[in-house]
Short mmCIF file of C-alpha atoms in Angstrom, two decimals:
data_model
loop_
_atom_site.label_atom_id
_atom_site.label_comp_id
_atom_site.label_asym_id
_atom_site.label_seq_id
_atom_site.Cartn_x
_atom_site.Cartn_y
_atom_site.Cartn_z
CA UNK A 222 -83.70 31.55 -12.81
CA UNK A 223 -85.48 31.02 -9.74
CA UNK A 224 -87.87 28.17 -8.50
CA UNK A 225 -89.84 27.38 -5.74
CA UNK A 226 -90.17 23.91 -4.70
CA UNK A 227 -93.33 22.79 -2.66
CA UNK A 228 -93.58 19.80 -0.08
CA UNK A 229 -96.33 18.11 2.38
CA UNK A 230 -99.91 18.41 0.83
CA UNK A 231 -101.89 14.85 1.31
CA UNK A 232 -104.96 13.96 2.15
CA UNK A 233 -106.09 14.30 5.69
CA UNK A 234 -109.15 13.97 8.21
CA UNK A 235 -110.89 16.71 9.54
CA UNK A 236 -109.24 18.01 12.62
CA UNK A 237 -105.93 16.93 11.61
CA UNK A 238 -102.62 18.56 10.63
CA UNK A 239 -100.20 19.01 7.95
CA UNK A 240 -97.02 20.94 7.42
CA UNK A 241 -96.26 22.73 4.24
CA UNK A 242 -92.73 23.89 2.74
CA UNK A 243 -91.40 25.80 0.38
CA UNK A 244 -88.04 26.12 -1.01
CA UNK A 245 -86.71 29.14 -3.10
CA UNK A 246 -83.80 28.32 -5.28
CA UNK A 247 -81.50 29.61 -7.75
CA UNK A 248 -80.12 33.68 -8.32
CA UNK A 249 -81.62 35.40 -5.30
CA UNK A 250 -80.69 38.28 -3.44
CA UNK A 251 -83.13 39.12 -1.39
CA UNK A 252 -86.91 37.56 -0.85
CA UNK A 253 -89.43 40.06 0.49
CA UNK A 254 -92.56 38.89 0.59
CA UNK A 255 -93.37 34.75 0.82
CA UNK A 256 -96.94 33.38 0.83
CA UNK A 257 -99.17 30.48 0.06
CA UNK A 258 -102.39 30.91 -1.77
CA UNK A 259 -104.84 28.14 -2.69
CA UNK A 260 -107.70 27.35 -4.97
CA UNK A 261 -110.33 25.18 -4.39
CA UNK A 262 -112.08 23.60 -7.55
CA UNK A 263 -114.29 25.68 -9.44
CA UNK A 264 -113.54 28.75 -7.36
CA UNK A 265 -110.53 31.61 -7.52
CA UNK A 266 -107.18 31.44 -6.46
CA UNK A 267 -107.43 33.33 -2.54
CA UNK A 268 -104.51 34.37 -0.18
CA UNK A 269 -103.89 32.15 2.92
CA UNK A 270 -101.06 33.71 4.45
CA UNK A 271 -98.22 35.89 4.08
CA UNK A 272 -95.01 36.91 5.76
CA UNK A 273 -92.95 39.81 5.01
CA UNK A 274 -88.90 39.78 5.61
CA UNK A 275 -89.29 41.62 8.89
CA UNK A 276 -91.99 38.86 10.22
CA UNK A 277 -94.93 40.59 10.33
CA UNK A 278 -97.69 38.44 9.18
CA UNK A 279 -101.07 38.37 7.79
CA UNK A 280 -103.64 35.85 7.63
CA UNK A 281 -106.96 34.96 5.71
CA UNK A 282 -110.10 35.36 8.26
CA UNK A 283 -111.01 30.92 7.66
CA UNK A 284 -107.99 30.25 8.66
CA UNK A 285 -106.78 32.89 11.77
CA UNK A 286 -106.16 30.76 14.94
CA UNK A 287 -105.59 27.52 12.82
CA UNK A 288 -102.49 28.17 10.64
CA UNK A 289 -98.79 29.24 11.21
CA UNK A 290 -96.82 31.12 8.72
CA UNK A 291 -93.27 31.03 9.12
CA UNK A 292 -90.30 31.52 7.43
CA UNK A 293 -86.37 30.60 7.81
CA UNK A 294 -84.38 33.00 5.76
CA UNK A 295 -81.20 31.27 5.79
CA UNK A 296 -82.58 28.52 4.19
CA UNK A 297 -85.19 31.08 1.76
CA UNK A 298 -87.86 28.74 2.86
CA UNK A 299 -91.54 29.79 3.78
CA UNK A 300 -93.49 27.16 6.09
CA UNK A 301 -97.18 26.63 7.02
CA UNK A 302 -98.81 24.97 10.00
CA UNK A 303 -102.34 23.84 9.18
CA UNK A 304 -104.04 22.65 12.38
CA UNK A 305 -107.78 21.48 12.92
CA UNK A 306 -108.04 21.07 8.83
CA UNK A 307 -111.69 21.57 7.62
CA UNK A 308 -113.22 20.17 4.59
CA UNK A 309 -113.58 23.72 2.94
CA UNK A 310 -109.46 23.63 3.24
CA UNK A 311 -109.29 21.41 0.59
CA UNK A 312 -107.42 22.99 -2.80
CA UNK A 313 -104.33 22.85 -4.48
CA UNK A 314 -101.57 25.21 -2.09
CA UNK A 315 -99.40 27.47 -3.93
CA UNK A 316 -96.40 29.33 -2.78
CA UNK A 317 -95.87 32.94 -3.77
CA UNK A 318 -92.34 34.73 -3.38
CA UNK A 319 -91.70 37.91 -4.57
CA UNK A 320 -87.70 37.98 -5.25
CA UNK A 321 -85.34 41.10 -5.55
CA UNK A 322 -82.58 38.73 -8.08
CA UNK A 323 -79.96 41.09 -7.79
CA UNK A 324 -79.10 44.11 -5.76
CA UNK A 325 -81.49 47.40 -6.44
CA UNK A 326 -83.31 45.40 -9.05
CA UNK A 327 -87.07 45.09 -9.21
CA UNK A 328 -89.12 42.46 -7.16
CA UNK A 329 -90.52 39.65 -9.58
CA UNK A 330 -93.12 37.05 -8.54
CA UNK A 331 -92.66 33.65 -8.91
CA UNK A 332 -95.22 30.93 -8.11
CA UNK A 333 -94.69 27.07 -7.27
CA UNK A 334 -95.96 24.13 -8.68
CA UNK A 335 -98.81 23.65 -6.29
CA UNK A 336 -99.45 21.14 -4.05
CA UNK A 337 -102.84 19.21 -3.32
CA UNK A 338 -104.43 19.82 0.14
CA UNK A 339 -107.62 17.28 0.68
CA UNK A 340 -109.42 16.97 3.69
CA UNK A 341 -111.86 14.46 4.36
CA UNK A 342 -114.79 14.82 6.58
#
C-alpha cells in the first residue's frame, strides 16, 4: 500500500505564508509525477502545481509568481511555498502522486487526506 501524508494548512492573513508537505510512504519504486490540487467550497477540485521527476514544473495562472513547488526525492516528499496568500486561496489542499509500485509496472494515483488552507482578509 501506499499513502501520502499531508502537513502545514492553517489559517492565515492575507499576504502571509505557509509551507505545505507531503510524504509518500509504503511499496514505492519510483514517483513520477507529485502535485497538490485544491477545492474551494462549492466549486471543483483545480490543479495548483505539479512537478515531474526531472523538475520541470507547472503552475496554475492565480498562483504563478506566488507559489514554489518542490520536491526532495530521497525523502519521496513534494513541498509547496505559498507566499502573499489571497482570500480566493482558501480550500482544502490535496496532494496527488502518481507511483510506479514496482519495477515496469503501471503508474497508479494516489491522493492524500487533504489539508485545510484558510485565508483571512
Amino acid at each position: 500500500q501506499v499513502q501520502l501524508m499531508e502537513s502545514g494548512g492553517g489559517l492565515v492573513q492575507a499576504g502571509g505564508s505557509l509551507r505545505l508537505s507531503c510524504a509518500a510512504s509504503g511499496s514505492i519504486f519510483n514517483i513520477n509525477t507529485m502535485g497538490w490540487y485544491r477545492q474551494a467550497p462549492g466549486k471543483q477540485r483545480e490543479l495548483v502545481a505539479v512537478v515531474i521527476s526531472g523538475g520541470i514544473t507547472n503552475y496554475a495562472d492565480s498562483v504563478k509568481g506566488r507559489f514554489t513547488i518542490s520536491r526532495d526525492n530521497a525523502k519521496n516528499t513534494v513541498y509547496l511555498e505559498m507566499n502573499s496568500l489571497k482570500p480566493d486561496d482558501t480550500g482544502v489542499y490535496y496532494c496527488n502522486a502518481n507511483i510506479e509500485r514496482i519495477r515496469w509496472s503501471a503508474n497508479e494515483n494516489y491522493w492524500g487526506q487533504g489539508t485545510q488552507v484558510t485565508v483571512s482578509s
